[in-house]
Amino acid sequence: MITEANGATPSSDTREPALITLALQGDRDAFGQLYAEHHPAVLAFVYRRVRNRQVAEDITGETFLNAWSKIHTFTYRGVGFVGWLITIARNKVIDHCKSSQRREFGVADMLGFDEDPTVSTEEIVLLSLDEDEVRQALTRLKPAQRDVITWRFLKQRSVAETAQAMNRSEGAIKTLQSRAMTSLRDRLGVAA
């Protein structure tokens, strides 16, 4: 743990350069403190892009492993250490998306059931549905409902990004998404 001459723990702003210097010298504890400091921000960044908690955690772990193995290449360029980590994470997300492009969307991905380990009976039914059924049900939705599902789940965009793309407020997108999912479940004959 880095401490100031008076025994106080310095702020993150003043402490980070010292931790980076130690990490550059191979100090695992210093890197561990950098990890603890920046893990939440990197995980949030990755999660907003992949929309899957397990995948986000995996990519975040890979990001920090890569950062540790390449720590000697870090140089301050105005964005600081977290900026460097985010750059690594962004590249890992891009690699993940490229490797995932060959598979089409899955029903579970689209309906967002990867988050809760306790899957309900209705969700199991949805997961077992043929993707062709889901595609057909999507075509029977109102255009705005189909668009919101496409933007949110197929293109994996945030509520804010979807709102901007559809020229609506974030609140309107949340309401539209809820109604679209209800309509989709109705058309598939699955109870909510």
PDB file of C-alpha atoms in Angstrom:
ATOM      1  CA  MET A   1       0.000   0.000   0.000  1.00  0.00           C
ATOM      2  CA  ILE A   2       1.349   3.423  -0.935  1.00  0.00           C
ATOM      3  CA  THR A   3       1.342   5.958   1.923  1.00  0.00           C
ATOM      4  CA  GLU A   4       2.432   9.565   2.180  1.00  0.00           C
ATOM      5  CA  ALA A   5       5.198  10.697   4.544  1.00  0.00           C
ATOM      6  CA  ASN A   6       2.597  11.585   7.189  1.00  0.00           C
ATOM      7  CA  GLY A   7       1.144   8.053   7.034  1.00  0.00           C
ATOM      8  CA  ALA A   8      -2.038   9.063   5.223  1.00  0.00           C
ATOM      9  CA  THR A   9      -3.211   7.255   2.145  1.00  0.00           C
ATOM     10  CA  PRO A  10      -2.903   9.584  -0.841  1.00  0.00           C
ATOM     11  CA  SER A  11      -5.790  10.248  -3.184  1.00  0.00           C
ATOM     12  CA  SER A  12      -6.155   8.162  -6.307  1.00  0.00           C
ATOM     13  CA  ASP A  13      -4.927  11.094  -8.416  1.00  0.00           C
ATOM     14  CA  THR A  14      -1.612  11.331  -6.579  1.00  0.00           C
ATOM     15  CA  ARG A  15      -1.268   7.650  -5.801  1.00  0.00           C
ATOM     16  CA  GLU A  16      -1.762   6.293  -9.330  1.00  0.00           C
ATOM     17  CA  PRO A  17       1.564   7.520 -10.795  1.00  0.00           C
ATOM     18  CA  ALA A  18       3.430   5.857  -7.909  1.00  0.00           C
ATOM     19  CA  LEU A  19       1.494   2.612  -8.425  1.00  0.00           C
ATOM     20  CA  ILE A  20       2.197   2.705 -12.156  1.00  0.00           C
ATOM     21  CA  THR A  21       5.906   3.256 -11.505  1.00  0.00           C
ATOM     22  CA  LEU A  22       5.983   0.275  -9.146  1.00  0.00           C
ATOM     23  CA  ALA A  23       3.958  -1.866 -11.590  1.00  0.00           C
ATOM     24  CA  LEU A  24       6.386  -0.947 -14.380  1.00  0.00           C
ATOM     25  CA  GLN A  25       9.123  -2.335 -12.127  1.00  0.00           C
ATOM     26  CA  GLY A  26       7.213  -5.632 -11.834  1.00  0.00           C
ATOM     27  CA  ASP A  27       5.442  -5.027  -8.513  1.00  0.00           C
ATOM     28  CA  ARG A  28       2.380  -7.291  -8.566  1.00  0.00           C
ATOM     29  CA  ASP A  29       0.847  -5.682  -5.487  1.00  0.00           C
ATOM     30  CA  ALA A  30       0.931  -2.267  -7.119  1.00  0.00           C
ATOM     31  CA  PHE A  31      -0.715  -3.696 -10.219  1.00  0.00           C
ATOM     32  CA  GLY A  32      -3.278  -5.379  -7.950  1.00  0.00           C
ATOM     33  CA  GLN A  33      -4.141  -1.975  -6.495  1.00  0.00           C
ATOM     34  CA  LEU A  34      -4.496  -0.547 -10.004  1.00  0.00           C
ATOM     35  CA  TYR A  35      -6.729  -3.519 -10.824  1.00  0.00           C
ATOM     36  CA  ALA A  36      -8.915  -2.880  -7.773  1.00  0.00           C
ATOM     37  CA  GLU A  37      -9.148   0.804  -8.645  1.00  0.00           C
ATOM     38  CA  HIS A  38     -10.040   0.407 -12.314  1.00  0.00           C
ATOM     39  CA  HIS A  39     -11.812  -2.971 -12.563  1.00  0.00           C
ATOM     40  CA  PRO A  40     -15.333  -1.517 -12.067  1.00  0.00           C
ATOM     41  CA  ALA A  41     -14.872   1.077 -14.828  1.00  0.00           C
ATOM     42  CA  VAL A  42     -13.437  -1.440 -17.301  1.00  0.00           C
ATOM     43  CA  LEU A  43     -16.170  -3.986 -16.520  1.00  0.00           C
ATOM     44  CA  ALA A  44     -18.880  -1.345 -16.989  1.00  0.00           C
ATOM     45  CA  PHE A  45     -17.331  -0.246 -20.294  1.00  0.00           C
ATOM     46  CA  VAL A  46     -17.214  -3.824 -21.605  1.00  0.00           C
ATOM     47  CA  TYR A  47     -20.662  -4.756 -20.322  1.00  0.00           C
ATOM     48  CA  ARG A  48     -22.277  -1.782 -22.087  1.00  0.00           C
ATOM     49  CA  ARG A  49     -20.916  -3.170 -25.330  1.00  0.00           C
ATOM     50  CA  VAL A  50     -21.451  -6.926 -25.021  1.00  0.00           C
ATOM     51  CA  ARG A  51     -24.611  -6.941 -22.843  1.00  0.00           C
ATOM     52  CA  ASN A  52     -23.673 -10.260 -21.265  1.00  0.00           C
ATOM     53  CA  ARG A  53     -22.304 -10.334 -17.716  1.00  0.00           C
ATOM     54  CA  GLN A  54     -20.230 -13.512 -18.120  1.00  0.00           C
ATOM     55  CA  VAL A  55     -18.711 -12.391 -21.420  1.00  0.00           C
ATOM     56  CA  ALA A  56     -18.021  -8.947 -19.941  1.00  0.00           C
ATOM     57  CA  GLU A  57     -16.251 -10.494 -16.951  1.00  0.00           C
ATOM     58  CA  ASP A  58     -14.193 -12.745 -19.232  1.00  0.00           C
ATOM     59  CA  ILE A  59     -13.172  -9.871 -21.488  1.00  0.00           C
ATOM     60  CA  THR A  60     -12.363  -7.692 -18.469  1.00  0.00           C
ATOM     61  CA  GLY A  61     -10.161 -10.445 -17.053  1.00  0.00           C
ATOM     62  CA  GLU A  62      -8.406 -10.806 -20.406  1.00  0.00           C
ATOM     63  CA  THR A  63      -7.930  -7.035 -20.473  1.00  0.00           C
ATOM     64  CA  PHE A  64      -6.095  -7.003 -17.158  1.00  0.00           C
ATOM     65  CA  LEU A  65      -4.017 -10.074 -18.043  1.00  0.00           C
ATOM     66  CA  ASN A  66      -3.015  -8.377 -21.268  1.00  0.00           C
ATOM     67  CA  ALA A  67      -2.274  -5.133 -19.410  1.00  0.00           C
ATOM     68  CA  TRP A  68      -0.027  -6.939 -16.919  1.00  0.00           C
ATOM     69  CA  SER A  69       1.876  -8.749 -19.655  1.00  0.00           C
ATOM     70  CA  LYS A  70       2.310  -5.479 -21.596  1.00  0.00           C
ATOM     71  CA  ILE A  71       2.754  -3.098 -18.652  1.00  0.00           C
ATOM     72  CA  HIS A  72       6.248  -2.253 -19.881  1.00  0.00           C
ATOM     73  CA  THR A  73       4.680  -0.656 -22.990  1.00  0.00           C
ATOM     74  CA  PHE A  74       2.544   1.799 -21.006  1.00  0.00           C
ATOM     75  CA  THR A  75       3.458   5.440 -21.412  1.00  0.00           C
ATOM     76  CA  TYR A  76       1.410   8.397 -20.247  1.00  0.00           C
ATOM     77  CA  ARG A  77      -0.189  10.094 -23.249  1.00  0.00           C
ATOM     78  CA  GLY A  78      -2.733  12.331 -21.616  1.00  0.00           C
ATOM     79  CA  VAL A  79      -5.428   9.700 -20.980  1.00  0.00           C
ATOM     80  CA  GLY A  80      -3.869   7.981 -17.991  1.00  0.00           C
ATOM     81  CA  PHE A  81      -3.850   4.364 -17.006  1.00  0.00           C
ATOM     82  CA  VAL A  82      -7.613   3.815 -17.185  1.00  0.00           C
ATOM     83  CA  GLY A  83      -7.605   5.156 -20.751  1.00  0.00           C
ATOM     84  CA  TRP A  84      -4.949   2.600 -21.646  1.00  0.00           C
ATOM     85  CA  LEU A  85      -7.028  -0.165 -20.052  1.00  0.00           C
ATOM     86  CA  ILE A  86     -10.148   0.973 -21.906  1.00  0.00           C
ATOM     87  CA  THR A  87      -8.209   0.887 -25.189  1.00  0.00           C
ATOM     88  CA  ILE A  88      -7.164  -2.705 -24.490  1.00  0.00           C
ATOM     89  CA  ALA A  89     -10.743  -3.572 -23.486  1.00  0.00           C
ATOM     90  CA  ARG A  90     -12.161  -1.964 -26.642  1.00  0.00           C
ATOM     91  CA  ASN A  91      -9.814  -4.077 -28.772  1.00  0.00           C
ATOM     92  CA  LYS A  92     -10.841  -7.217 -26.855  1.00  0.00           C
ATOM     93  CA  VAL A  93     -14.525  -6.357 -27.446  1.00  0.00           C
ATOM     94  CA  ILE A  94     -13.848  -5.864 -31.160  1.00  0.00           C
ATOM     95  CA  ASP A  95     -12.087  -9.237 -31.303  1.00  0.00           C
ATOM     96  CA  HIS A  96     -15.010 -10.842 -29.489  1.00  0.00           C
ATOM     97  CA  CYS A  97     -17.532  -9.285 -31.881  1.00  0.00           C
ATOM     98  CA  LYS A  98     -15.540 -10.389 -34.921  1.00  0.00           C
ATOM     99  CA  SER A  99     -15.426 -13.967 -33.656  1.00  0.00           C
ATOM    100  CA  SER A 100     -19.157 -13.824 -32.876  1.00  0.00           C
ATOM    101  CA  GLN A 101     -20.187 -12.421 -36.266  1.00  0.00           C
ATOM    102  CA  ARG A 102     -20.359 -15.820 -37.881  1.00  0.00           C
ATOM    103  CA  ARG A 103     -23.132 -16.928 -35.541  1.00  0.00           C
ATOM    104  CA  GLU A 104     -26.579 -15.439 -35.823  1.00  0.00           C
ATOM    105  CA  PHE A 105     -28.366 -14.035 -32.838  1.00  0.00           C
ATOM    106  CA  GLY A 106     -29.780 -16.525 -30.422  1.00  0.00           C
ATOM    107  CA  VAL A 107     -33.175 -16.331 -28.824  1.00  0.00           C
ATOM    108  CA  ALA A 108     -31.556 -16.168 -25.382  1.00  0.00           C
ATOM    109  CA  ASP A 109     -29.299 -13.310 -26.462  1.00  0.00           C
ATOM    110  CA  MET A 110     -32.153 -11.340 -27.950  1.00  0.00           C
ATOM    111  CA  LEU A 111     -34.478 -11.776 -25.006  1.00  0.00           C
ATOM    112  CA  GLY A 112     -31.717 -11.051 -22.498  1.00  0.00           C
ATOM    113  CA  PHE A 113     -31.942 -14.213 -20.422  1.00  0.00           C
ATOM    114  CA  ASP A 114     -28.219 -14.620 -19.881  1.00  0.00           C
ATOM    115  CA  GLU A 115     -28.245 -12.436 -16.768  1.00  0.00           C
ATOM    116  CA  ASP A 116     -30.269 -14.465 -14.283  1.00  0.00           C
ATOM    117  CA  PRO A 117     -29.023 -17.931 -13.322  1.00  0.00           C
ATOM    118  CA  THR A 118     -32.526 -18.852 -12.103  1.00  0.00           C
ATOM    119  CA  VAL A 119     -34.374 -19.296 -15.377  1.00  0.00           C
ATOM    120  CA  SER A 120     -38.157 -19.497 -15.199  1.00  0.00           C
ATOM    121  CA  THR A 121     -40.275 -22.042 -17.034  1.00  0.00           C
ATOM    122  CA  GLU A 122     -41.415 -19.371 -19.484  1.00  0.00           C
ATOM    123  CA  GLU A 123     -37.836 -18.483 -20.255  1.00  0.00           C
ATOM    124  CA  ILE A 124     -36.940 -22.120 -20.848  1.00  0.00           C
ATOM    125  CA  VAL A 125     -39.810 -22.303 -23.341  1.00  0.00           C
ATOM    126  CA  LEU A 126     -38.570 -19.160 -25.079  1.00  0.00           C
ATOM    127  CA  LEU A 127     -35.055 -20.544 -25.226  1.00  0.00           C
ATOM    128  CA  SER A 128     -36.300 -23.741 -26.829  1.00  0.00           C
ATOM    129  CA  LEU A 129     -38.230 -21.949 -29.570  1.00  0.00           C
ATOM    130  CA  ASP A 130     -36.993 -22.189 -33.088  1.00  0.00           C
ATOM    131  CA  GLU A 131     -35.228 -19.010 -34.145  1.00  0.00           C
ATOM    132  CA  ASP A 132     -37.317 -19.003 -37.316  1.00  0.00           C
ATOM    133  CA  GLU A 133     -40.413 -18.670 -35.130  1.00  0.00           C
ATOM    134  CA  VAL A 134     -38.899 -15.670 -33.418  1.00  0.00           C
ATOM    135  CA  ARG A 135     -37.945 -14.072 -36.732  1.00  0.00           C
ATOM    136  CA  GLN A 136     -41.489 -14.577 -38.033  1.00  0.00           C
ATOM    137  CA  ALA A 137     -42.938 -13.129 -34.836  1.00  0.00           C
ATOM    138  CA  LEU A 138     -40.664 -10.109 -35.206  1.00  0.00           C
ATOM    139  CA  THR A 139     -42.038  -9.425 -38.689  1.00  0.00           C
ATOM    140  CA  ARG A 140     -45.561  -9.314 -37.218  1.00  0.00           C
ATOM    141  CA  LEU A 141     -44.689  -6.589 -34.710  1.00  0.00           C
ATOM    142  CA  LYS A 142     -45.392  -2.924 -35.335  1.00  0.00           C
ATOM    143  CA  PRO A 143     -42.433  -1.298 -37.110  1.00  0.00           C
ATOM    144  CA  ALA A 144     -41.415   0.760 -34.052  1.00  0.00           C
ATOM    145  CA  GLN A 145     -41.522  -2.329 -31.826  1.00  0.00           C
ATOM    146  CA  ARG A 146     -39.464  -4.319 -34.320  1.00  0.00           C
ATOM    147  CA  ASP A 147     -36.979  -1.428 -34.532  1.00  0.00           C
ATOM    148  CA  VAL A 148     -36.538  -1.125 -30.775  1.00  0.00           C
ATOM    149  CA  ILE A 149     -35.897  -4.874 -30.439  1.00  0.00           C
ATOM    150  CA  THR A 150     -33.463  -4.735 -33.334  1.00  0.00           C
ATOM    151  CA  TRP A 151     -31.535  -1.795 -31.884  1.00  0.00           C
ATOM    152  CA  ARG A 152     -31.517  -3.008 -28.274  1.00  0.00           C
ATOM    153  CA  PHE A 153     -30.935  -6.729 -28.687  1.00  0.00           C
ATOM    154  CA  LEU A 154     -29.666  -7.504 -32.158  1.00  0.00           C
ATOM    155  CA  LYS A 155     -27.418  -4.465 -32.520  1.00  0.00           C
ATOM    156  CA  GLN A 156     -26.779  -4.446 -28.750  1.00  0.00           C
ATOM    157  CA  ARG A 157     -27.196  -0.698 -28.338  1.00  0.00           C
ATOM    158  CA  SER A 158     -27.855   1.088 -25.071  1.00  0.00           C
ATOM    159  CA  VAL A 159     -31.159   2.780 -24.299  1.00  0.00           C
ATOM    160  CA  ALA A 160     -29.524   6.160 -25.013  1.00  0.00           C
ATOM    161  CA  GLU A 161     -28.091   5.002 -28.348  1.00  0.00           C
ATOM    162  CA  THR A 162     -31.439   3.481 -29.332  1.00  0.00           C
ATOM    163  CA  ALA A 163     -33.264   6.666 -28.351  1.00  0.00           C
ATOM    164  CA  GLN A 164     -30.938   8.721 -30.506  1.00  0.00           C
ATOM    165  CA  ALA A 165     -31.203   6.322 -33.457  1.00  0.00           C
ATOM    166  CA  MET A 166     -34.997   6.238 -33.242  1.00  0.00           C
ATOM    167  CA  ASN A 167     -35.318   9.961 -32.450  1.00  0.00           C
ATOM    168  CA  ARG A 168     -37.215   9.322 -29.188  1.00  0.00           C
ATOM    169  CA  SER A 169     -36.638   9.952 -25.506  1.00  0.00           C
ATOM    170  CA  GLU A 170     -35.027   7.301 -23.343  1.00  0.00           C
ATOM    171  CA  GLY A 171     -38.277   6.933 -21.389  1.00  0.00           C
ATOM    172  CA  ALA A 172     -40.194   6.350 -24.623  1.00  0.00           C
ATOM    173  CA  ILE A 173     -37.656   3.691 -25.638  1.00  0.00           C
ATOM    174  CA  LYS A 174     -38.021   1.864 -22.312  1.00  0.00           C
ATOM    175  CA  THR A 175     -41.812   1.869 -22.655  1.00  0.00           C
ATOM    176  CA  LEU A 176     -41.663   0.810 -26.299  1.00  0.00           C
ATOM    177  CA  GLN A 177     -39.213  -1.976 -25.479  1.00  0.00           C
ATOM    178  CA  SER A 178     -41.459  -3.295 -22.717  1.00  0.00           C
ATOM    179  CA  ARG A 179     -44.489  -3.287 -25.012  1.00  0.00           C
ATOM    180  CA  ALA A 180     -42.484  -4.860 -27.836  1.00  0.00           C
ATOM    181  CA  MET A 181     -41.326  -7.701 -25.609  1.00  0.00           C
ATOM    182  CA  THR A 182     -44.896  -8.272 -24.406  1.00  0.00           C
ATOM    183  CA  SER A 183     -46.131  -8.356 -28.012  1.00  0.00           C
ATOM    184  CA  LEU A 184     -43.322 -10.700 -29.026  1.00  0.00           C
ATOM    185  CA  ARG A 185     -44.128 -13.073 -26.167  1.00  0.00           C
ATOM    186  CA  ASP A 186     -47.838 -12.940 -27.091  1.00  0.00           C
ATOM    187  CA  ARG A 187     -47.093 -13.762 -30.725  1.00  0.00           C
ATOM    188  CA  LEU A 188     -44.891 -16.655 -29.627  1.00  0.00           C
ATOM    189  CA  GLY A 189     -47.577 -17.879 -27.231  1.00  0.00           C
ATOM    190  CA  VAL A 190     -45.359 -17.578 -24.173  1.00  0.00           C
ATOM    191  CA  ALA A 191     -46.661 -16.231 -20.881  1.00  0.00           C
ATOM    192  CA  ALA A 192     -44.609 -13.486 -19.240  1.00  0.00           C
TER     193      ALA A 192
END
